[in-house]
Short mmCIF file of C-alpha atoms and ligand atoms in Angstrom, two decimals:
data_model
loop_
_atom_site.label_atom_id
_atom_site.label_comp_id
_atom_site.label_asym_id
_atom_site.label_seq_id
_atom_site.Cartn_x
_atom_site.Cartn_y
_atom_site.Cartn_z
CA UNK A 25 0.00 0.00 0.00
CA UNK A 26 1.07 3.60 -0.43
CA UNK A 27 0.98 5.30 3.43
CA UNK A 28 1.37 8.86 3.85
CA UNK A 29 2.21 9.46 7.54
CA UNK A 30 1.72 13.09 8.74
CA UNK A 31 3.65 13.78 11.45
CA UNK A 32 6.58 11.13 10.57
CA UNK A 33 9.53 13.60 11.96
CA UNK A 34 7.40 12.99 15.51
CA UNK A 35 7.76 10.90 18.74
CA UNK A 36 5.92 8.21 17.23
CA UNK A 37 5.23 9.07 13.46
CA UNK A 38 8.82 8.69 12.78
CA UNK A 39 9.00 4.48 14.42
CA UNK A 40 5.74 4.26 12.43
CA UNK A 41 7.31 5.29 9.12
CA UNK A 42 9.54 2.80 9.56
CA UNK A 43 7.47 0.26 10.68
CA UNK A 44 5.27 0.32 7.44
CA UNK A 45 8.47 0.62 5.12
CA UNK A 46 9.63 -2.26 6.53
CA UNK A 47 6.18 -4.11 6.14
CA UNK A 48 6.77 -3.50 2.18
CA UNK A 49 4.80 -0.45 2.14
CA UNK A 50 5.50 2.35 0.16
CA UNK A 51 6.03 4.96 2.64
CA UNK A 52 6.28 9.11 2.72
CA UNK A 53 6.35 11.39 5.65
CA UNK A 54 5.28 14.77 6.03
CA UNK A 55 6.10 17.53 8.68
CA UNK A 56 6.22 20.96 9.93
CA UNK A 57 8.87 20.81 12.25
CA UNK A 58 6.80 22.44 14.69
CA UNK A 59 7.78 19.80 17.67
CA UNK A 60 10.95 20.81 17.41
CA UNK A 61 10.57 24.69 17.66
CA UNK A 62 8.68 24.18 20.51
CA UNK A 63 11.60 22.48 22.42
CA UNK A 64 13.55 25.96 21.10
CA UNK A 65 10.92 27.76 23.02
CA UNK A 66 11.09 25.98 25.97
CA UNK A 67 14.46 25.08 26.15
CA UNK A 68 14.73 21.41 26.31
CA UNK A 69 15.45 19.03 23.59
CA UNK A 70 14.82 15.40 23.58
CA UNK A 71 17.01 13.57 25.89
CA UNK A 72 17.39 11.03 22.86
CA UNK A 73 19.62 13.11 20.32
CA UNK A 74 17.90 13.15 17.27
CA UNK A 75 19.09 13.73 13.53
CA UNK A 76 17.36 15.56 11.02
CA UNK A 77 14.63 14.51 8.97
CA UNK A 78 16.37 14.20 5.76
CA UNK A 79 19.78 12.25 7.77
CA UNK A 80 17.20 9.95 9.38
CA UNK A 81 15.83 9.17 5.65
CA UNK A 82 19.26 9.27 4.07
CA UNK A 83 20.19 6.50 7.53
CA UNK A 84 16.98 4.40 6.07
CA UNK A 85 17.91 4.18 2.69
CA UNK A 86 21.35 3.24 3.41
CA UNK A 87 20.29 0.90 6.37
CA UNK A 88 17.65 -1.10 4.62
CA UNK A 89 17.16 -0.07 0.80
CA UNK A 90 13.80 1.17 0.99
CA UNK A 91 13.07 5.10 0.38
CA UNK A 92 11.03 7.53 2.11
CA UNK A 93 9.68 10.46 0.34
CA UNK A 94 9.81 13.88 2.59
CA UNK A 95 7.46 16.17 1.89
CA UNK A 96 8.34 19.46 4.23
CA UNK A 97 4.96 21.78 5.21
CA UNK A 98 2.18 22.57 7.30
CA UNK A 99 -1.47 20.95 7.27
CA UNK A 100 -2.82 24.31 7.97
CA UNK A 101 -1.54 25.56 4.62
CA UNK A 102 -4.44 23.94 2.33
CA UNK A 103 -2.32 24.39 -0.51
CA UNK A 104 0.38 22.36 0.52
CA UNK A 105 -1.70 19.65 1.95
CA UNK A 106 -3.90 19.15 -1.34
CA UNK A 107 -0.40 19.07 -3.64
CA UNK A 108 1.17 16.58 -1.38
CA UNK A 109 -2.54 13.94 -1.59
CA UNK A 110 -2.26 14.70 -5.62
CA UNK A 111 1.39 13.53 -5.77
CA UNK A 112 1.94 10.89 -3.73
CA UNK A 113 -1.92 9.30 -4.29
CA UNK A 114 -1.86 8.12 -1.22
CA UNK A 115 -4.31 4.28 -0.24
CA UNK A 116 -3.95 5.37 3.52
CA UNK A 117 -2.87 8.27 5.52
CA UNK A 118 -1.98 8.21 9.10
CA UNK A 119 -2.44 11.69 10.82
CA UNK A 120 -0.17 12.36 13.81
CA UNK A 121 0.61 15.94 12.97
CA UNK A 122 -0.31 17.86 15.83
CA UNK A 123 0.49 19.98 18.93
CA UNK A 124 0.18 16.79 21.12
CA UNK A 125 0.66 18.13 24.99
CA UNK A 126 -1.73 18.69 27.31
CA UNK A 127 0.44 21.20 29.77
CA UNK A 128 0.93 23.40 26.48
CA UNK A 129 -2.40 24.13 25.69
CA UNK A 130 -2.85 25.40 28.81
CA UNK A 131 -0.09 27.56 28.84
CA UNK A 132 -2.08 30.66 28.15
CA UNK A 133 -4.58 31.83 25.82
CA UNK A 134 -2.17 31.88 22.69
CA UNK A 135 -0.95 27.92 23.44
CA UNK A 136 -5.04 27.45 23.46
CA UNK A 137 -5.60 29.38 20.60
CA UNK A 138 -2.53 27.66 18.43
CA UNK A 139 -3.30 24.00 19.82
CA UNK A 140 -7.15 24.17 18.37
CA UNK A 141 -6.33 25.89 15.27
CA UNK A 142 -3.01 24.06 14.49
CA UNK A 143 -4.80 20.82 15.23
CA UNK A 144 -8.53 21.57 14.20
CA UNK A 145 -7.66 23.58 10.94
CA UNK A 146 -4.74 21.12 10.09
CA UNK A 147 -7.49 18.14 10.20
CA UNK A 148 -10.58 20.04 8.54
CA UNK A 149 -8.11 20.59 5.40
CA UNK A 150 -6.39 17.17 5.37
CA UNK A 151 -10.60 16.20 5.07
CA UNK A 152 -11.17 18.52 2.50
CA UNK A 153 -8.24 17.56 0.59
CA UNK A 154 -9.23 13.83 1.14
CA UNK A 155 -12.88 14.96 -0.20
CA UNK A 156 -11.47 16.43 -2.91
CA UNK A 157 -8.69 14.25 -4.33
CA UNK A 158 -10.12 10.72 -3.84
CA UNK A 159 -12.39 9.68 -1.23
CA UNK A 160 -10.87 6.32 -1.29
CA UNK A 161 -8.30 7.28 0.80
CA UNK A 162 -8.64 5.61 4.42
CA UNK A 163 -7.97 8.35 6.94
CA UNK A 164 -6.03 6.79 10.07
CA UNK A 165 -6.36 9.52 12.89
CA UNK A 166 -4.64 9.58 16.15
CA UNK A 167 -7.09 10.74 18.85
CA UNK A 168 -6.58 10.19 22.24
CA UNK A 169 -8.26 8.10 25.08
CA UNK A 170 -8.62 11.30 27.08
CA UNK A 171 -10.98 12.25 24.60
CA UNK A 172 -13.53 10.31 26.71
CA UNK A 173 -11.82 11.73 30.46
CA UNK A 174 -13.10 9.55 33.38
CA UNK A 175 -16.85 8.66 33.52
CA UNK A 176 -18.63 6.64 35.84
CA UNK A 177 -19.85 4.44 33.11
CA UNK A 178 -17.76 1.69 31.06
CA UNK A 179 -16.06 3.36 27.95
CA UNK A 180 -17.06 1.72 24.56
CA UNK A 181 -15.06 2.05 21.17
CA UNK A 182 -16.24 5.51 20.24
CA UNK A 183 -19.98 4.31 20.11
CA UNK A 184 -22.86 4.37 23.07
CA UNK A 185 -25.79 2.29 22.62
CA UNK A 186 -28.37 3.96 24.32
CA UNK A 187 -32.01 3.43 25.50
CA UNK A 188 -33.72 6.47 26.61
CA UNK A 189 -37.62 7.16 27.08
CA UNK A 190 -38.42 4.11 25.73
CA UNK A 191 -36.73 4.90 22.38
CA UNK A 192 -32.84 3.37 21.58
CA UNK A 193 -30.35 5.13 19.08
CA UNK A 194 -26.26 4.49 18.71
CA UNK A 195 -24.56 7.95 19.92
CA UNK A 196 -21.27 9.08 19.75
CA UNK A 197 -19.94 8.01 23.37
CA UNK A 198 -20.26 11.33 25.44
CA UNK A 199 -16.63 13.13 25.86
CA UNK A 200 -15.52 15.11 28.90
CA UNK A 201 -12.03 15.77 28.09
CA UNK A 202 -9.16 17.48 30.53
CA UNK A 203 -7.35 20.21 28.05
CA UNK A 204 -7.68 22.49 25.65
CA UNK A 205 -5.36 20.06 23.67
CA UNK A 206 -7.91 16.97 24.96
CA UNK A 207 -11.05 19.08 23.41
CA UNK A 208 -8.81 19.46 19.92
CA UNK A 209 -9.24 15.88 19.36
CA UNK A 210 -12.56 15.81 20.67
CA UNK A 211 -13.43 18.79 17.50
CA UNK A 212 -11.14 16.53 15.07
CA UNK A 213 -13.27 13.25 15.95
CA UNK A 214 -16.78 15.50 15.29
CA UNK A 215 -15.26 17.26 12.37
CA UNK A 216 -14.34 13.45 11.07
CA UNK A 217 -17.55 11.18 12.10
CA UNK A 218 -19.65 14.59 10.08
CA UNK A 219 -17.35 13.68 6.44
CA UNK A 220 -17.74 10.23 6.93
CA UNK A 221 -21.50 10.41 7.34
CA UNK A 222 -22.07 13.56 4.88
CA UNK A 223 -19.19 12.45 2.26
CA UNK A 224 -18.53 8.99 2.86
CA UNK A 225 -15.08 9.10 3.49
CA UNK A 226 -13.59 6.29 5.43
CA UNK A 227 -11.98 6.66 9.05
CA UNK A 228 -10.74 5.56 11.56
CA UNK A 229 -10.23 7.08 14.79
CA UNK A 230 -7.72 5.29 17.03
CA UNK A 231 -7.79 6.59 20.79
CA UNK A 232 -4.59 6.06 22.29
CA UNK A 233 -3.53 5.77 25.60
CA UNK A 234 -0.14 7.22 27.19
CA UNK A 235 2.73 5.97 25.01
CA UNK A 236 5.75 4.54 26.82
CA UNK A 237 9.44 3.38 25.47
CA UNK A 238 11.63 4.33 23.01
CA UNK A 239 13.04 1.91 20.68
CA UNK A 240 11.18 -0.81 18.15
CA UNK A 241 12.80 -2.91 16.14
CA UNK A 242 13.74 -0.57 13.36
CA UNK A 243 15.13 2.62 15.34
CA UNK A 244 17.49 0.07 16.93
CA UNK A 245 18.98 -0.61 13.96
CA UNK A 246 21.27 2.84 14.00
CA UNK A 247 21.73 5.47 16.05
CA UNK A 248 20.84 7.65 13.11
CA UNK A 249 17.02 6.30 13.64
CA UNK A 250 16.13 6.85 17.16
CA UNK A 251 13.35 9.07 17.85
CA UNK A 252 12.74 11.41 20.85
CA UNK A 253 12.51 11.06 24.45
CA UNK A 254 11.01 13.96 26.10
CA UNK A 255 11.75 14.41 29.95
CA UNK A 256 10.28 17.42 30.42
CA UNK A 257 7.25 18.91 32.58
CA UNK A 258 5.77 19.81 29.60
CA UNK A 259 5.93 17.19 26.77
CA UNK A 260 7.21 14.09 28.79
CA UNK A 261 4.99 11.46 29.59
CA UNK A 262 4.35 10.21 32.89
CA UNK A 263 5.95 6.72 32.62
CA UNK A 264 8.70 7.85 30.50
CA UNK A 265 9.31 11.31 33.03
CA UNK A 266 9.33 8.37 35.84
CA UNK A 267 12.19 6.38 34.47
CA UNK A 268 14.40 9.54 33.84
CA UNK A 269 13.63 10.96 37.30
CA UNK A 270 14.55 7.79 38.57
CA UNK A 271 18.01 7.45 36.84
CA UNK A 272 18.83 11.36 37.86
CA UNK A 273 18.14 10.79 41.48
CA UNK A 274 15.26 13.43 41.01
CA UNK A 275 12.07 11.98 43.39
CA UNK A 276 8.99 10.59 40.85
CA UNK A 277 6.59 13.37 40.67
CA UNK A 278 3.19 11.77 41.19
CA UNK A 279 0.41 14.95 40.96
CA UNK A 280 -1.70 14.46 43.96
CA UNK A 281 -2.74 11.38 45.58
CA UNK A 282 -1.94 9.57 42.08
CA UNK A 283 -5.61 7.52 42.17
CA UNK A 284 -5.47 9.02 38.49
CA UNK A 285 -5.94 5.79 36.21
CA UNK A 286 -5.02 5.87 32.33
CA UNK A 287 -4.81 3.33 29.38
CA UNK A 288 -1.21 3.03 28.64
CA UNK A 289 0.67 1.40 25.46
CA UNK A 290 4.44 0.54 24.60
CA UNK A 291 5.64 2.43 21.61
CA UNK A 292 5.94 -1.15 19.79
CA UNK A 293 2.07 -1.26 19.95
CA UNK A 294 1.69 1.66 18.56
CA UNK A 295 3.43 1.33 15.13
CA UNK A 296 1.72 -2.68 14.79
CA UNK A 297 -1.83 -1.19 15.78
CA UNK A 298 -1.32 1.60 12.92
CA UNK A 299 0.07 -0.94 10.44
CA UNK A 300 -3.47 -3.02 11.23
CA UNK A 301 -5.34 -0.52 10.82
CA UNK A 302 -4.29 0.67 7.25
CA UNK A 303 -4.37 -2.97 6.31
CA UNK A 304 -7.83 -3.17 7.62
CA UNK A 305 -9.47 -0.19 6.04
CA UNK A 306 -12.83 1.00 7.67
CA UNK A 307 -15.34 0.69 5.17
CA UNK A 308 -16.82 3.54 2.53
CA UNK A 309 -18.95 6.17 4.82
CA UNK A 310 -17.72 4.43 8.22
CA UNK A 311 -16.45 6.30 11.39
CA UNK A 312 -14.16 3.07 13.31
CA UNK A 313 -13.42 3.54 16.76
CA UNK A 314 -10.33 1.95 18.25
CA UNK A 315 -9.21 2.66 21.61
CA UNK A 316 -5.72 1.82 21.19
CA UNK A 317 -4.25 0.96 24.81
CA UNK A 318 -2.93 -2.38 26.21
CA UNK A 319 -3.60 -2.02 29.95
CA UNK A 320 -4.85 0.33 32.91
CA UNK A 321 -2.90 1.85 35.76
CA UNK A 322 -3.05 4.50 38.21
CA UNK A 323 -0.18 7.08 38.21
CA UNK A 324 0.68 5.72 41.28
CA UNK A 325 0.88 1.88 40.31
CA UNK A 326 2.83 3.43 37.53
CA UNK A 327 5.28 4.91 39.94
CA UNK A 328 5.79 2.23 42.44
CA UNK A 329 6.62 -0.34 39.03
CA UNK A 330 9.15 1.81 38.25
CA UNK A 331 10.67 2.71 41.93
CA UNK A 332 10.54 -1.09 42.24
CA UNK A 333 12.55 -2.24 39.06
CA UNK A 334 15.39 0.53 39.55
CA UNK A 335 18.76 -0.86 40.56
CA UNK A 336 18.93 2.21 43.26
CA UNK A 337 17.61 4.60 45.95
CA UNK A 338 14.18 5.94 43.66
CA UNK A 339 11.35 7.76 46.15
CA UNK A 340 8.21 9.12 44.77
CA UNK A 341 6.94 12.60 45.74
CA UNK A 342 3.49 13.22 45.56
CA UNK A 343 3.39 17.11 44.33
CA UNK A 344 0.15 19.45 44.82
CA UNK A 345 -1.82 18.52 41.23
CA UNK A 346 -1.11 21.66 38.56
CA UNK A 347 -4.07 19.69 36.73
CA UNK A 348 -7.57 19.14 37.40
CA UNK A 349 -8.56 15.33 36.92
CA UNK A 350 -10.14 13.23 39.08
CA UNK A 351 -7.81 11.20 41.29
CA UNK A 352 -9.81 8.32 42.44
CA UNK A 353 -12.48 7.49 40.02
CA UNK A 354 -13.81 4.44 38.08
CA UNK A 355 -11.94 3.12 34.77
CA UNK A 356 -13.14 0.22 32.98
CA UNK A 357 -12.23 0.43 29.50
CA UNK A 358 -13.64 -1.70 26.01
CA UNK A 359 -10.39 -1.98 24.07
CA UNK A 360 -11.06 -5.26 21.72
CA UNK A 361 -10.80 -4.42 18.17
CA UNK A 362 -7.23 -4.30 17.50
CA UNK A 363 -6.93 -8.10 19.37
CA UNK A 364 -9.41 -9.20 17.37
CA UNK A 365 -7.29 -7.49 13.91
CA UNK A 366 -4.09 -9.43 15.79
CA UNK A 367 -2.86 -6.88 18.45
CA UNK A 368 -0.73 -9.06 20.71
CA UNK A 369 0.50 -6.46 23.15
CA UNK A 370 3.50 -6.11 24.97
CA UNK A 371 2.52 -5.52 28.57
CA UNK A 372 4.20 -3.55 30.61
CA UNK A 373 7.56 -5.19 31.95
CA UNK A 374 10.62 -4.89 34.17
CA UNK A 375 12.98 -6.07 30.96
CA UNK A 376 11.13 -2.83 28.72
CA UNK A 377 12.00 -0.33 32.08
CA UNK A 378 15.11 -1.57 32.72
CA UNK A 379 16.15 -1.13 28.82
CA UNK A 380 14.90 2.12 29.19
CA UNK A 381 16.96 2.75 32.42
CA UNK A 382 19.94 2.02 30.17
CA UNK A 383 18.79 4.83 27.57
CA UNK A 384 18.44 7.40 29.88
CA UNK A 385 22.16 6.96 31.81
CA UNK A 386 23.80 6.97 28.02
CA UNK A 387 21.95 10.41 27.53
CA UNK A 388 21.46 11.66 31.39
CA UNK A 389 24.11 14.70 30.47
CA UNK A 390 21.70 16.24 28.24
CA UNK A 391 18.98 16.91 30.89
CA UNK A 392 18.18 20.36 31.96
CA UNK A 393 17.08 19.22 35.91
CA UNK A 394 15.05 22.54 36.08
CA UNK A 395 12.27 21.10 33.48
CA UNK A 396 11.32 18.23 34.82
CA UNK A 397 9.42 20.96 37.76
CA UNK A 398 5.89 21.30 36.81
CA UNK A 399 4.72 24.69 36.21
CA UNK A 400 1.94 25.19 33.83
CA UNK A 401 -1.43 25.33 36.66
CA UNK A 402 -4.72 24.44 34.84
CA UNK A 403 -6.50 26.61 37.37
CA UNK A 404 -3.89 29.14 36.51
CA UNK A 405 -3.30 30.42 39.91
CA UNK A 406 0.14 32.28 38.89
CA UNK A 407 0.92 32.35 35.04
CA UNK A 408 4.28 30.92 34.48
CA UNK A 409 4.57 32.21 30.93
CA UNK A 410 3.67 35.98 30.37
CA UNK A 411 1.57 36.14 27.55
CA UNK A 412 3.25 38.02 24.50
P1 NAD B 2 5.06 14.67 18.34
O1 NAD B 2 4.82 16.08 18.71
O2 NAD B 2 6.37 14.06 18.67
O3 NAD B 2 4.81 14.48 16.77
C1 NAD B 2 3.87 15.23 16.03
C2 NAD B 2 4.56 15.71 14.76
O4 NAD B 2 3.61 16.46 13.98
C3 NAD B 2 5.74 16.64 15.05
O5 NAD B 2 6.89 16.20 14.37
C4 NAD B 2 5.27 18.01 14.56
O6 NAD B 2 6.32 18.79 14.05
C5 NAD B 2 4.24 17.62 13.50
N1 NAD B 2 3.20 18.65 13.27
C6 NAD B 2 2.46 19.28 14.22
N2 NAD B 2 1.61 20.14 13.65
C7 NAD B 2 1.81 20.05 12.31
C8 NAD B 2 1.23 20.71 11.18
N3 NAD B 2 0.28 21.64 11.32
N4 NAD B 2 1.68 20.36 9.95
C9 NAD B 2 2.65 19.43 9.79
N5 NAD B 2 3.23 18.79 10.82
C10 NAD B 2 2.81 19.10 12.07
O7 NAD B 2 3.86 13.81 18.98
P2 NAD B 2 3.73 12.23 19.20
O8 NAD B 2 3.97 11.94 20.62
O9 NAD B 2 4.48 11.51 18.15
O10 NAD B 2 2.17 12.06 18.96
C11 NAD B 2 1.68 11.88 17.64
C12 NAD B 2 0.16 11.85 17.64
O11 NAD B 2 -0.29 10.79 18.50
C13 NAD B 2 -0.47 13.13 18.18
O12 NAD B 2 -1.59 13.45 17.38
C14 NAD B 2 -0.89 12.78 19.58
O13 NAD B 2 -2.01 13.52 19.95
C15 NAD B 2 -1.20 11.30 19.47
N6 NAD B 2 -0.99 10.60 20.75
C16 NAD B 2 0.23 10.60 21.36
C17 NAD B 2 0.42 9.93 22.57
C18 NAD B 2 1.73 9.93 23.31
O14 NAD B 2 1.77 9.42 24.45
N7 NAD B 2 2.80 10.44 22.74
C19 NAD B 2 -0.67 9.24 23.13
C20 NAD B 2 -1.91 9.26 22.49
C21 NAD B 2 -2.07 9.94 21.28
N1 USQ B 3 1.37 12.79 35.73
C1 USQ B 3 1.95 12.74 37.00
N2 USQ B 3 3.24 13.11 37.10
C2 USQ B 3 4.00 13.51 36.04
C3 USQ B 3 3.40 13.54 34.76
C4 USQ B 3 2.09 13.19 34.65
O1 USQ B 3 1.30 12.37 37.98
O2 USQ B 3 5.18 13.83 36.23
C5 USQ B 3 -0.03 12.36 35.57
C6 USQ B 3 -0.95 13.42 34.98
O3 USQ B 3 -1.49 14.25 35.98
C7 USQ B 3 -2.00 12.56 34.28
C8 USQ B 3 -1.23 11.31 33.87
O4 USQ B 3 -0.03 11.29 34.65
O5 USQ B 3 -2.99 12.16 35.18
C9 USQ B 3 -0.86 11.29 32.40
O6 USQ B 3 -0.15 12.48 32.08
P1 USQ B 3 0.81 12.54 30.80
O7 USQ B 3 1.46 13.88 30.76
O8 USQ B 3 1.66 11.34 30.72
O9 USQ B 3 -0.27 12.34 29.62
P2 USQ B 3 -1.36 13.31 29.01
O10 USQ B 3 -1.22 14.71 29.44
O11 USQ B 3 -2.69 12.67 29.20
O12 USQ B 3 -0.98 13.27 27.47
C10 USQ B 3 -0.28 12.18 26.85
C11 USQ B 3 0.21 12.67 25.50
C12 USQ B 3 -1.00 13.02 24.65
C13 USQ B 3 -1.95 11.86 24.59
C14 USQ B 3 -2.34 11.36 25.98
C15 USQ B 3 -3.10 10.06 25.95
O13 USQ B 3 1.06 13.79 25.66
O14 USQ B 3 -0.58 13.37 23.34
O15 USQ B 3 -3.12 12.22 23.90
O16 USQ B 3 -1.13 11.08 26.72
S1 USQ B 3 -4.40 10.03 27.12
O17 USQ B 3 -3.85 10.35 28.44
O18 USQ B 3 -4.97 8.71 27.09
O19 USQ B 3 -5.36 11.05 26.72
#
């Protein structure tokens, strides 16, 4: 198949690329660059050292044969985004292009502002374009499992079957998301379900958990093809943030009393659930709900695993929470699809931490100590950025 992946010089679009060249699919990537301005603006870079786009291509080519077309732009340009869908004519195209952290989009109104229109604008054109070019094309969207937050209710796969007043209809499941970054997906996934059901394009929406780890079985092949590792208070992830605190000596920051329970996934899910999903197109006019996530575990549980497999003195500190979330709640969570498309997941283990362990002391040099503090407050108490 021919797989355009937006978002391939990302955290996980990059692996992905990879991953689907290596499965004998003809693979381009497009990007922005926009992840890695913001680490200009905030000061960190991923702990990982990272080549450039067209090195990491160049590393490919030279590594395994196969050749990845770049195209270089921004989904919110229309322009751009229609050109690239005329000349690669892509079957499938996996969207991970957008601003992806929760803490930045509640930086201040302007992080708000860019986060919906960067990820909301960047998705209404890549439909358009979709509409437009050939409506063939199976759109594979990242969402995110905190599209749905916490209800007191089992979570389905994107649908609710519902009997009310005597009367039953199928609903999108209700969303109460946590960010302005959450509620960008939550738009996207409207925006989407609407084409589908108006155009008859065909989607799917995969809502994925917290990613975790850093290598598959392609970036290990040269240094040249790792992908990033953020650390930071601001674009780290909780299990990955845990596992470099740990190494530094820094205590695990657990925000609040760490009751806080989320679907998490190891990277190498995430590249095999994307390659089953392209391979598995929804059908003409169909919205597909996955929710992409292996297991469930409080911050906490996620804390003590990790204090528990590290060959050292590792404490966890519970801080005040800068977010607002629920911290003891119920979590039950449908997540059957992809096992029944031929998910079989790596679950969370001490041989994946301690491999990451080893990651982190190679790079542990390159870690500014000051980010991995919290300061973005979701009921923003004291604004740590002044608005410009
Ligand atoms: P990332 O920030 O590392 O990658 C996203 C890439 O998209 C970046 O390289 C960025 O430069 C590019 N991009 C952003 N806006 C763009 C635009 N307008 N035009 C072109 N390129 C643009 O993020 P990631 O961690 O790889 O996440 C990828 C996707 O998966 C995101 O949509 C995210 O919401 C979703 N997701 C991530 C996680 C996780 O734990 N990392 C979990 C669930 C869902
Ligand atoms: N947390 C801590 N301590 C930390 C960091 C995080 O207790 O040092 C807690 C947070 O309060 C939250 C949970 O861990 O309850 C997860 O936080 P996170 O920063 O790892 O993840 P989140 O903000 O939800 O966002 C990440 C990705 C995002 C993706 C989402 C999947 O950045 O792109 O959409 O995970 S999900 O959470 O399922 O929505």
């Amino acid at each position: 198949m021919r797989i355009l992946v937006l978002g391939g010089d990302g955290y996980l679009g990059w692996p992905t690329a990879l991953h689907l060249s290596r499965c004998g699919h003809d693979v381009a990537v497009a990007d922005n660059f926009a992840r890695r301005q913001y680490d200009y603006e905030l000061g960190v870079e991923s702990l990982v050292p990272i080549e450039t786009l067209q090195t990491r291509v160049a590393a490919w080519r030279e590594v395994t044969g196969a050749s990845i077309e770049v195209f270089v732009g921004d989904l919110t340009d229309a322009d751009f985004t229609y050109d690239m869908l005329r000349t690669f004519r892509p079957h499938a195209v996996v969207h991970f292009a957008e601003q992806r952290a929760a803490p930045y989009s509640m930086i201040d109104r302007k992080h708000a502002v860019y986060t919906q229109v960067n990820n909301v604008v960047g998705t209404l054109n890549l439909l358009y374009a979709i509409a437009e070019v050939d409506r063939d094309i199976h759109l594979v969207k990242l969402g995110t499992m905190g599209e749905y937050g916490t209800p007191n209710i089992d979570i389905e796969e994107g649908w609710l079957d519902l009997e009310y007043k005597g009367r039953k209809d199928r609903v999108l499941f209700p969303k109460r998301p946590g960010s302005f970054y959450h509620l960008s997906k939550v738009h996207d996934s409207h925006n989407i379900e609407f084409t589908c059901r108006i155009w008859g394009l065909r989607a799917t929406d995969l809502n994925q958990g917290v990613v975790y780890g850093q290598q598959t079985p392609e970036t290990v092949l040269d240094d040249r093809l790792a992908t990033r590792f953020d650390y930071d208070a601001v674009f780290g992830t909780v299990l990955n943030r845990f596992v470099i605190q740990a190494v530094l000596g820094h205590p695990l920051t657990v925000y609040g009393r760490g009751g806080q329970r989320r679907g998490i996934i190891d990277i190498r899910d995430t590249v095999r659930c994307i390659q089953l999903a392209c391979e598995n197109p929804a059908e003409r006019g169909e919205f597909r709900v996955f929710n992409q996530m292996t297991e469930a575990m409080s911050v906490q549980e996620i804390a003590e695993t990790v204090v528990r497999c590290f060959p050292g003195d590792a404490r966890i500190e519970h801080l005040d929470n800068p977010r607002v979330e629920h911290e003891d709640h119920y979590y039950n969570v449908t997540h059957t699809r992809l096992l029944e498309l031929g998910l079989t997941p790596h679950l969370l283990s001490d041989t994946l931490i301690t491999s990451l362990f080893d990651v982190t002391k190679r790079h542990a040099h390159r870690v500014r100590p000051e980010a991995l503090t919290p300061k973005v407050d979701w009921r923003r108490h004291a604004s740590p950025v002044q608005e410009t």
